[in-house]
Amino acid sequence: MMASFRQVSETRKSQAALSNGASPSLSRRFPEATHPLDARPQRALVHGVTMNRNKREKEYYSIDVGDSTFTVLKRYQNLRPIGSGAQGIVCSAYDHNLERNVAIKKLSRPFQNQTHAKRAYRELVLMKCVNHKNIIGLLNVFTPQKTLEEFQDVYLVMELMDANLCQVIQMELDHERLSYLLYQMLCGIKHLHAAGIIHRDLKPSNIVVKSDCTLKILDFGLARTAATGLLMTPYVVTRYYRAPEVILGMGYQANVDVWSVGCIMAEMVRGSVLFPGTDHIDQWNKVIEQLGTPSQEFLMKLNQSVRTYVENRPRYAGYSFEKLFPDVLFPADSEHNKLKASQARDLLSKMLVIDASKRISVDEALQHPYINVWYDPTEVEAPPPAITDKQLDEREHTVEEWKELIYKEVLDWEERTKNGVVRGQPASIGAAVSSGPAQHHPSASSSAPANDASSSMSTDQTLTDTDRSLETAGAASVAASAATASGPVGCCR
């Protein structure tokens, strides 16, 4: 049995349905994380191209982290590996300027080919623009190289969270925590959509949480050119949460991300992956075996070769949602907030619809009775990020051109911080809840598997070797931190 959840002392606005409640917290199985300082001007180190070599070298130091060498600013100390994925290696560190723990991601070989270079540019540009409490915050960007010719390494400094959603999935959550986590996912997705960013690759390892139930989305998903269709040779990546329209190489709309949230919600309810396909074709088969073969109206929207394949598959009737998600899988109905298994199942049935034209939208999901008890206009309708590069996904360049564009973005960040102005974050970033009338949620208890944290990771069987090492390292980091209570853990990629 796990220790009781800590009571949340912060406050937030709520609807009448939550007149006596506040945002729920997650378990103490995650070490307590210190809240970040309010954004304020800090002395920033200047390392522009005009700086002489000796001065620049004095600002950096190198340290071996696993199989990689990190060359970082001296303000970052106590580096510890917390994972490695296809896109980078991540360490936790202590930032002496901001007086807080952070995560430092070193992009893995960002200039080895056009795909890696484009993804690195896209991630950096979007992270610089997006600013929402449910999207991971970018705190710093730097490179130890002093010229474009030498430029090879990009380091992104981000907020450090306690764990990723893979671990939370293994907990026995009550309706309050489940619905609040889903609400935050939808808020973050809506904010991305407001900037024209459709994720298309949401999954538990891309979503991180703190023990106070704060949730943030890490990754910005697939660039349009990175999507793969059913009959294309797929990359070996997690596909359990990808919508049918992505798997089948169809056109898509904003509610493509709602499917992913539905798959994540289903996994949180069941404790196991809903559609564990081994490749794109098997993924599609897993979907139709459970939900049934879609209508002819949907099939007519497919590319001819894909439609021929799909039509030649055995036809499945599928199962009702009452059979897929019986009451026994859900927590007890909430008397306090009137949240029920029937509401959660209804939301699942509206999210997990193969035909996107009949699937619930993000806005509709936010108004669903299982979600809207948390509705706060300041969170749902936050000002959209200003993405200046409207053709970001369509742009194509050589590796050298991408490299120059990324270098300019890094220099732009340095230029903005060299006068001692660090990019400000809204007060809500890193905070558990927004301000509002004082409302306290009573302490609660929750149970989880009695085994250690390493066994509570995702059971994803289609991860690449580097992704799998991230899960392993993340689990080891959680286990070590739980044993020593020495500080927060994170799992970024």
Coordinates of C-alpha atoms in Angstrom, one line a residue:
M1 CA 0.0 0.0 0.0
M2 CA 1.4 3.4 -0.9
A3 CA 1.7 6.4 1.4
S4 CA -1.2 8.8 1.4
F5 CA -1.3 11.5 -1.2
R6 CA -0.1 14.9 0.0
Q7 CA -2.8 17.5 0.4
V8 CA -2.7 20.3 -2.2
S9 CA -2.4 23.7 -0.6
E10 CA -2.6 25.6 -3.8
T11 CA -5.9 26.8 -5.1
R12 CA -7.7 27.0 -8.4
K13 CA -11.0 28.1 -9.9
S14 CA -13.6 25.4 -10.2
Q15 CA -17.2 25.0 -11.3
A16 CA -20.0 24.4 -8.8
A17 CA -19.5 20.7 -9.2
L18 CA -16.2 21.0 -7.5
S19 CA -17.3 23.6 -4.9
N20 CA -15.4 21.8 -2.1
G21 CA -12.5 20.4 -4.2
A22 CA -9.2 21.4 -5.6
S23 CA -6.7 19.8 -8.0
P24 CA -5.8 16.3 -6.9
S25 CA -2.3 15.2 -6.2
L26 CA -0.3 12.2 -7.2
S27 CA 1.4 9.8 -4.9
R28 CA 4.5 10.3 -2.8
R29 CA 6.1 7.4 -4.6
F30 CA 7.5 10.3 -6.7
P31 CA 10.1 12.3 -4.7
E32 CA 9.0 15.8 -3.9
A33 CA 10.0 18.3 -6.4
T34 CA 10.9 21.9 -5.5
H35 CA 8.7 24.4 -7.3
P36 CA 10.5 26.6 -9.8
L37 CA 11.1 30.2 -8.9
D38 CA 8.8 32.8 -10.3
A39 CA 10.3 34.1 -13.6
R40 CA 12.6 37.0 -12.9
P41 CA 15.6 38.5 -14.5
Q42 CA 18.8 36.5 -14.0
R43 CA 22.4 37.2 -15.0
A44 CA 22.9 35.2 -18.2
L45 CA 26.2 34.1 -19.5
V46 CA 27.1 35.5 -22.9
H47 CA 28.8 33.2 -25.4
G48 CA 28.2 34.8 -28.8
V49 CA 30.4 34.3 -31.8
T50 CA 32.4 37.4 -31.0
M51 CA 33.6 35.9 -27.7
N52 CA 37.3 34.9 -27.6
R53 CA 38.1 31.2 -27.2
N54 CA 39.7 31.5 -23.7
K55 CA 36.7 33.3 -22.2
R56 CA 34.3 30.8 -23.8
E57 CA 36.2 27.8 -22.6
K58 CA 36.1 29.1 -19.0
E59 CA 32.3 29.1 -19.1
Y60 CA 32.0 25.4 -20.0
Y61 CA 33.1 22.1 -18.6
S62 CA 32.8 18.5 -19.9
I63 CA 31.6 15.5 -18.1
D64 CA 31.0 11.9 -19.3
V65 CA 27.4 10.8 -18.9
G66 CA 27.0 7.2 -19.8
D67 CA 28.4 6.8 -23.3
S68 CA 28.1 10.5 -24.1
T69 CA 30.1 13.6 -23.2
F70 CA 28.1 16.6 -22.1
T71 CA 29.8 20.0 -22.5
V72 CA 27.7 22.4 -20.5
L73 CA 27.7 25.8 -18.9
K74 CA 29.2 25.8 -15.4
R75 CA 25.9 27.0 -14.0
Y76 CA 24.7 23.4 -14.5
Q77 CA 26.1 21.0 -11.9
N78 CA 25.4 17.5 -10.6
L79 CA 24.5 16.0 -13.9
R80 CA 22.8 12.6 -13.7
P81 CA 21.5 10.5 -16.6
I82 CA 17.8 9.9 -16.7
G83 CA 17.3 8.5 -20.2
S84 CA 18.2 8.3 -23.8
G85 CA 15.9 8.1 -26.8
A86 CA 16.1 8.4 -30.5
Q87 CA 16.1 12.2 -30.4
G88 CA 18.5 12.8 -27.5
I89 CA 20.1 12.0 -24.2
V90 CA 18.7 13.6 -21.1
C91 CA 20.3 14.4 -17.8
S92 CA 19.0 16.0 -14.6
A93 CA 21.1 18.9 -13.3
Y94 CA 21.0 21.7 -10.8
D95 CA 20.9 25.2 -12.3
H96 CA 22.7 27.6 -9.9
N97 CA 21.3 30.6 -11.7
L98 CA 17.7 29.7 -11.4
E99 CA 18.3 27.7 -8.1
R100 CA 16.2 24.8 -9.3
N101 CA 16.6 21.3 -10.8
V102 CA 16.3 21.1 -14.6
A103 CA 16.5 18.6 -17.4
I104 CA 19.2 19.0 -20.0
K105 CA 18.6 17.3 -23.4
K106 CA 21.5 16.9 -25.8
L107 CA 20.2 16.3 -29.2
S108 CA 21.6 13.1 -30.7
R109 CA 23.5 13.7 -33.9
P110 CA 21.1 16.5 -35.1
F111 CA 22.9 16.9 -38.4
Q112 CA 23.4 13.3 -39.5
N113 CA 20.6 13.6 -42.1
Q114 CA 17.8 15.9 -43.3
T115 CA 15.1 14.1 -41.1
H116 CA 17.1 14.6 -37.9
A117 CA 18.1 18.2 -38.8
K118 CA 14.5 19.1 -39.6
R119 CA 13.1 17.6 -36.4
A120 CA 15.8 19.4 -34.4
Y121 CA 14.9 22.7 -36.0
R122 CA 11.2 22.1 -35.5
E123 CA 11.5 21.2 -31.9
L124 CA 13.6 24.2 -31.1
V125 CA 11.4 26.7 -32.9
L126 CA 8.2 25.4 -31.4
M127 CA 9.6 25.2 -27.9
K128 CA 10.7 28.8 -28.1
C129 CA 7.2 29.9 -29.1
V130 CA 4.9 27.7 -27.0
N131 CA 4.2 28.9 -23.5
H132 CA 1.4 27.1 -21.6
K133 CA 1.3 25.4 -18.2
N134 CA 0.5 22.0 -19.8
I135 CA 3.4 22.2 -22.3
I136 CA 7.0 21.6 -21.0
G137 CA 8.8 24.9 -20.6
L138 CA 12.1 25.7 -22.4
L139 CA 14.5 27.4 -20.0
N140 CA 17.7 27.7 -22.0
V141 CA 19.4 26.8 -25.3
F142 CA 23.1 26.7 -25.8
T143 CA 26.0 25.2 -27.8
P144 CA 29.6 25.0 -26.6
Q145 CA 30.9 25.6 -30.2
K146 CA 31.8 29.1 -31.1
T147 CA 31.4 29.2 -34.9
L148 CA 29.0 27.8 -37.5
E149 CA 31.8 25.7 -38.9
E150 CA 32.4 24.0 -35.5
F151 CA 28.7 23.7 -34.6
Q152 CA 27.7 20.1 -33.8
D153 CA 25.9 20.0 -30.4
V154 CA 22.6 21.5 -29.3
Y155 CA 21.5 21.5 -25.7
L156 CA 17.9 22.2 -24.6
V157 CA 17.3 23.0 -20.9
M158 CA 13.8 22.3 -19.7
E159 CA 11.7 21.9 -16.6
L160 CA 12.3 18.7 -14.7
M161 CA 9.3 16.7 -13.7
D162 CA 8.9 13.7 -11.4
A163 CA 7.9 10.9 -13.8
N164 CA 6.3 10.1 -17.1
L165 CA 2.8 8.8 -17.6
C166 CA 4.1 5.2 -18.1
Q167 CA 4.5 5.0 -14.3
V168 CA 1.2 6.7 -13.5
I169 CA -0.7 4.2 -15.7
Q170 CA 0.3 1.4 -13.2
M171 CA -1.3 3.3 -10.3
E172 CA -4.9 2.8 -9.2
L173 CA -6.2 6.3 -9.8
D174 CA -9.6 7.6 -8.6
H175 CA -11.9 9.4 -10.9
E176 CA -10.7 12.9 -9.8
R177 CA -7.1 12.2 -10.7
L178 CA -7.9 10.4 -13.9
S179 CA -10.3 13.1 -15.1
Y180 CA -7.9 15.9 -14.0
L181 CA -4.9 14.4 -15.9
L182 CA -7.1 14.0 -19.0
Y183 CA -8.3 17.6 -18.7
Q184 CA -4.7 18.9 -18.6
M185 CA -3.8 16.8 -21.7
L186 CA -6.7 18.3 -23.6
C187 CA -5.7 21.8 -22.5
G188 CA -2.2 21.3 -23.8
I189 CA -3.4 19.9 -27.0
K190 CA -5.9 22.7 -27.6
H191 CA -3.0 25.2 -27.1
L192 CA -0.9 23.4 -29.7
H193 CA -3.8 23.3 -32.1
A194 CA -4.3 27.1 -31.6
A195 CA -0.8 27.5 -33.1
G196 CA -1.6 25.1 -36.0
I197 CA 0.4 22.3 -34.4
I198 CA -1.3 18.9 -34.7
H199 CA 0.7 16.4 -32.6
R200 CA -0.3 13.0 -34.1
D201 CA 2.1 11.1 -31.9
L202 CA 1.0 11.5 -28.3
K203 CA 1.9 8.6 -26.0
P204 CA 2.6 8.1 -22.3
S205 CA 6.3 8.5 -22.6
N206 CA 5.8 12.0 -24.1
I207 CA 3.7 13.1 -21.1
V208 CA 5.2 13.9 -17.7
V209 CA 3.8 14.6 -14.3
K210 CA 4.6 15.9 -10.9
S211 CA 3.4 14.5 -7.6
D212 CA 1.0 17.4 -7.3
C213 CA -0.8 16.0 -10.4
T214 CA 0.6 18.7 -12.7
L215 CA 0.9 17.4 -16.3
K216 CA 2.9 18.6 -19.2
I217 CA 3.3 17.4 -22.8
L218 CA 7.0 17.0 -23.8
D219 CA 7.1 16.5 -27.5
F220 CA 5.6 18.2 -30.5
G221 CA 4.9 15.1 -32.4
L222 CA 5.4 14.1 -36.0
A223 CA 6.3 16.6 -38.7
R224 CA 4.0 16.1 -41.6
T225 CA 6.8 14.5 -43.7
A226 CA 7.6 12.0 -40.9
A227 CA 4.1 10.3 -41.0
T228 CA 4.0 6.9 -42.5
G229 CA 1.1 5.1 -44.2
L230 CA -0.1 1.6 -43.8
L231 CA 1.7 0.2 -46.9
M232 CA 4.9 2.2 -46.4
T233 CA 7.9 0.8 -44.7
P234 CA 7.3 2.1 -41.1
Y235 CA 9.9 3.4 -38.7
V236 CA 10.3 1.2 -35.7
V237 CA 8.6 3.5 -33.2
T238 CA 5.7 3.4 -30.8
R239 CA 2.5 3.3 -32.8
Y240 CA 0.0 2.0 -30.2
Y241 CA -1.6 5.5 -29.8
R242 CA -1.6 6.6 -33.5
A243 CA -5.0 7.4 -35.0
P244 CA -6.3 5.2 -37.9
E245 CA -6.0 8.2 -40.3
V246 CA -2.3 8.4 -39.5
I247 CA -1.8 4.6 -39.8
L248 CA -3.7 4.5 -43.1
G249 CA -1.9 7.5 -44.6
M250 CA -5.1 9.5 -44.8
G251 CA -5.7 13.2 -44.5
Y252 CA -6.3 14.3 -40.9
Q253 CA -7.8 17.0 -38.8
A254 CA -7.3 18.4 -35.3
N255 CA -9.2 15.5 -33.6
V256 CA -6.4 13.1 -34.7
D257 CA -5.0 13.8 -31.2
V258 CA -8.2 12.9 -29.5
W259 CA -7.8 9.3 -30.6
S260 CA -4.4 9.2 -28.8
V261 CA -5.9 10.6 -25.6
G262 CA -8.6 7.9 -25.8
C263 CA -5.9 5.2 -26.1
I264 CA -4.0 6.6 -23.2
M265 CA -7.2 6.9 -21.1
A266 CA -8.0 3.3 -22.0
E267 CA -4.6 2.2 -20.9
M268 CA -5.0 4.1 -17.6
V269 CA -8.3 2.3 -17.0
R270 CA -7.2 -1.2 -18.1
G271 CA -3.5 -1.1 -17.0
S272 CA -2.4 -2.4 -20.3
V273 CA -2.1 -1.2 -23.9
L274 CA -5.4 -1.2 -25.8
F275 CA -4.0 -1.8 -29.3
P276 CA -0.6 -3.4 -29.1
G277 CA 0.3 -3.8 -32.8
T278 CA 3.7 -5.0 -33.8
D279 CA 3.7 -2.9 -37.0
H280 CA 1.3 -0.6 -38.8
I281 CA -0.7 -3.5 -40.4
D282 CA -0.9 -5.4 -37.2
Q283 CA -1.9 -2.2 -35.5
W284 CA -4.8 -1.7 -37.8
N285 CA -5.9 -5.3 -37.3
K286 CA -5.8 -4.8 -33.5
V287 CA -8.1 -1.8 -33.9
I288 CA -10.7 -3.4 -36.0
E289 CA -10.7 -6.7 -34.0
Q290 CA -11.9 -4.7 -31.0
L291 CA -13.9 -1.8 -32.5
G292 CA -15.2 -3.6 -35.6
T293 CA -14.6 -3.1 -39.3
P294 CA -15.5 0.5 -40.2
S295 CA -18.3 1.3 -42.6
Q296 CA -18.1 1.4 -46.4
E297 CA -18.4 5.2 -46.2
F298 CA -15.1 5.3 -44.3
L299 CA -13.4 2.7 -46.6
M300 CA -14.2 4.9 -49.6
K301 CA -12.0 7.6 -48.1
L302 CA -8.9 5.4 -48.3
N303 CA -6.3 5.4 -51.0
Q304 CA -7.2 2.6 -53.6
S305 CA -4.3 0.3 -52.6
V306 CA -4.9 0.7 -48.9
R307 CA -8.7 0.2 -49.4
T308 CA -8.1 -3.0 -51.4
Y309 CA -6.0 -4.4 -48.5
V310 CA -8.5 -3.3 -45.8
E311 CA -11.5 -4.7 -47.8
N312 CA -9.7 -8.1 -48.1
R313 CA -9.3 -8.5 -44.4
P314 CA -11.8 -10.5 -42.4
R315 CA -14.7 -8.5 -41.2
Y316 CA -15.1 -8.0 -37.5
A317 CA -18.2 -7.0 -35.5
G318 CA -16.2 -5.6 -32.7
Y319 CA -17.3 -5.4 -29.0
S320 CA -19.5 -2.9 -27.2
F321 CA -17.7 -0.5 -24.9
E322 CA -19.6 -2.0 -21.9
K323 CA -17.7 -5.3 -22.8
L324 CA -14.4 -3.6 -23.5
F325 CA -14.6 -1.4 -20.4
P326 CA -16.8 -3.1 -17.8
D327 CA -17.5 -1.3 -14.5
V328 CA -15.0 -3.5 -12.6
L329 CA -12.1 -1.8 -14.4
F330 CA -13.1 1.7 -13.1
P331 CA -12.6 3.2 -9.7
A332 CA -15.7 3.5 -7.4
D333 CA -18.0 6.3 -8.5
S334 CA -17.2 9.6 -6.9
E335 CA -19.8 10.9 -4.5
H336 CA -18.0 14.2 -4.0
N337 CA -17.6 15.2 -7.6
K338 CA -20.3 13.0 -9.2
L339 CA -17.8 11.4 -11.6
K340 CA -18.9 7.9 -12.6
A341 CA -17.7 5.0 -14.6
S342 CA -20.6 5.4 -17.0
Q343 CA -19.3 9.0 -17.8
A344 CA -15.7 7.8 -18.3
R345 CA -16.9 5.0 -20.6
D346 CA -19.1 7.4 -22.6
L347 CA -16.1 9.7 -23.1
L348 CA -14.0 6.7 -24.3
S349 CA -16.7 5.7 -26.8
K350 CA -16.7 9.2 -28.3
M351 CA -12.9 9.4 -28.5
L352 CA -12.2 5.9 -29.9
V353 CA -14.1 6.3 -33.1
I354 CA -12.2 5.1 -36.2
D355 CA -13.9 7.6 -38.6
A356 CA -12.5 11.0 -37.6
S357 CA -15.5 12.8 -39.0
K358 CA -17.6 11.1 -36.3
R359 CA -15.1 11.5 -33.5
I360 CA -15.4 14.0 -30.7
S361 CA -13.4 17.2 -31.0
V362 CA -11.0 18.6 -28.4
D363 CA -13.5 21.4 -27.6
E364 CA -16.3 18.9 -27.2
A365 CA -14.1 16.6 -25.0
L366 CA -13.3 19.6 -22.8
Q367 CA -17.1 20.1 -22.3
H368 CA -17.8 16.4 -21.6
P369 CA -19.3 15.9 -18.1
Y370 CA -16.3 13.7 -17.1
I371 CA -13.9 16.6 -18.0
N372 CA -15.6 19.9 -17.6
V373 CA -15.7 19.8 -13.8
W374 CA -12.2 21.2 -14.0
Y375 CA -12.9 23.8 -16.7
D376 CA -11.1 27.1 -16.3
P377 CA -11.2 29.6 -19.2
T378 CA -7.7 30.9 -18.3
E379 CA -6.3 27.4 -19.0
V380 CA -8.5 26.3 -21.8
E381 CA -8.5 29.6 -23.7
A382 CA -4.9 30.8 -23.0
P383 CA -3.5 33.1 -25.7
P384 CA -2.2 31.0 -28.6
P385 CA 1.6 30.9 -29.2
A386 CA 2.9 33.1 -31.9
I387 CA 4.4 30.7 -34.5
T388 CA 6.0 33.0 -37.1
D389 CA 7.1 30.1 -39.4
K390 CA 3.7 29.0 -40.8
Q391 CA 5.3 26.6 -43.3
L392 CA 7.5 24.9 -40.8
D393 CA 6.4 21.4 -41.7
E394 CA 6.6 22.0 -45.4
R395 CA 10.1 23.4 -45.5
E396 CA 12.8 21.3 -47.1
H397 CA 16.5 22.1 -46.9
T398 CA 19.9 20.5 -47.1
V399 CA 21.5 19.4 -43.9
E400 CA 23.9 22.4 -44.1
E401 CA 21.0 24.8 -44.5
W402 CA 19.1 23.2 -41.6
K403 CA 22.3 23.5 -39.6
E404 CA 22.6 27.2 -40.3
L405 CA 19.0 27.8 -39.4
I406 CA 19.4 26.0 -36.1
Y407 CA 22.6 27.9 -35.3
K408 CA 20.7 31.2 -36.0
E409 CA 18.0 30.1 -33.5
V410 CA 20.6 29.4 -30.8
L411 CA 22.3 32.7 -31.4
D412 CA 18.8 34.4 -31.3
W413 CA 18.2 32.9 -27.9
E414 CA 21.6 34.1 -26.7
E415 CA 21.0 37.6 -28.0
R416 CA 17.7 37.7 -26.1
T417 CA 19.4 36.7 -22.8
K418 CA 22.7 38.4 -23.0
N419 CA 21.4 41.6 -21.3
G420 CA 20.3 39.6 -18.3
V421 CA 16.8 38.9 -19.4
V422 CA 15.8 35.2 -19.2
R423 CA 12.7 34.2 -21.1
G424 CA 9.8 34.6 -18.6
Q425 CA 7.3 31.9 -17.9
P426 CA 3.8 32.6 -16.8
A427 CA 3.2 32.1 -13.1
S428 CA 1.2 29.0 -13.8
I429 CA 4.2 27.1 -15.3
G430 CA 5.5 24.7 -12.8
A431 CA 2.7 25.5 -10.4
A432 CA 0.2 22.8 -9.5
V433 CA -2.9 24.9 -9.9
S434 CA -4.0 28.4 -11.0
S435 CA -5.1 31.0 -8.5
G436 CA -8.6 31.1 -7.4
P437 CA -10.8 30.8 -4.3
A438 CA -9.2 28.8 -1.6
Q439 CA -10.4 25.2 -2.0
H440 CA -8.7 22.3 -0.5
H441 CA -8.9 18.7 -1.6
P442 CA -8.9 16.3 1.4
S443 CA -6.0 13.9 1.7
A444 CA -6.5 10.7 -0.1
S445 CA -4.9 7.3 -0.3
S446 CA -4.1 5.3 -3.4
S447 CA -2.7 1.9 -4.0
A448 CA -0.3 0.6 -6.6
P449 CA 1.6 -2.5 -7.3
A450 CA 3.9 -3.5 -4.4
N451 CA 6.8 -4.0 -6.7
D452 CA 9.5 -1.4 -7.4
A453 CA 9.2 1.4 -9.8
S454 CA 11.2 -0.4 -12.5
S455 CA 8.3 -2.7 -13.2
S456 CA 5.8 0.1 -13.6
M457 CA 7.1 1.3 -17.0
S458 CA 5.3 0.9 -20.3
T459 CA 5.1 -2.5 -21.8
D460 CA 5.7 -1.1 -25.3
Q461 CA 7.2 -3.9 -27.4
T462 CA 7.9 -1.8 -30.6
L463 CA 10.4 0.7 -29.1
T464 CA 13.7 1.1 -30.8
D465 CA 16.8 0.1 -28.8
T466 CA 17.4 3.7 -27.9
D467 CA 13.9 4.2 -26.8
R468 CA 14.0 1.1 -24.7
S469 CA 17.1 2.3 -23.0
L470 CA 15.2 5.4 -22.1
E471 CA 12.5 3.4 -20.4
T472 CA 15.1 1.3 -18.6
A473 CA 17.2 4.3 -17.5
G474 CA 14.0 6.1 -16.4
A475 CA 12.9 3.2 -14.3
A476 CA 16.3 2.9 -12.7
S477 CA 16.3 6.6 -11.9
V478 CA 12.8 6.4 -10.3
A479 CA 13.9 3.4 -8.2
A480 CA 17.1 5.1 -7.1
S481 CA 15.3 8.3 -6.3
A482 CA 12.6 6.5 -4.4
A483 CA 15.2 4.7 -2.3
T484 CA 17.2 7.8 -1.5
A485 CA 14.6 10.5 -1.7
S486 CA 17.4 12.7 -3.1
G487 CA 15.4 14.7 -5.6
P488 CA 12.9 14.6 -8.5
V489 CA 13.2 12.4 -11.5
G490 CA 12.2 13.1 -15.1
C491 CA 11.9 11.2 -18.3
C492 CA 12.2 13.5 -21.3
R493 CA 12.7 12.8 -24.9

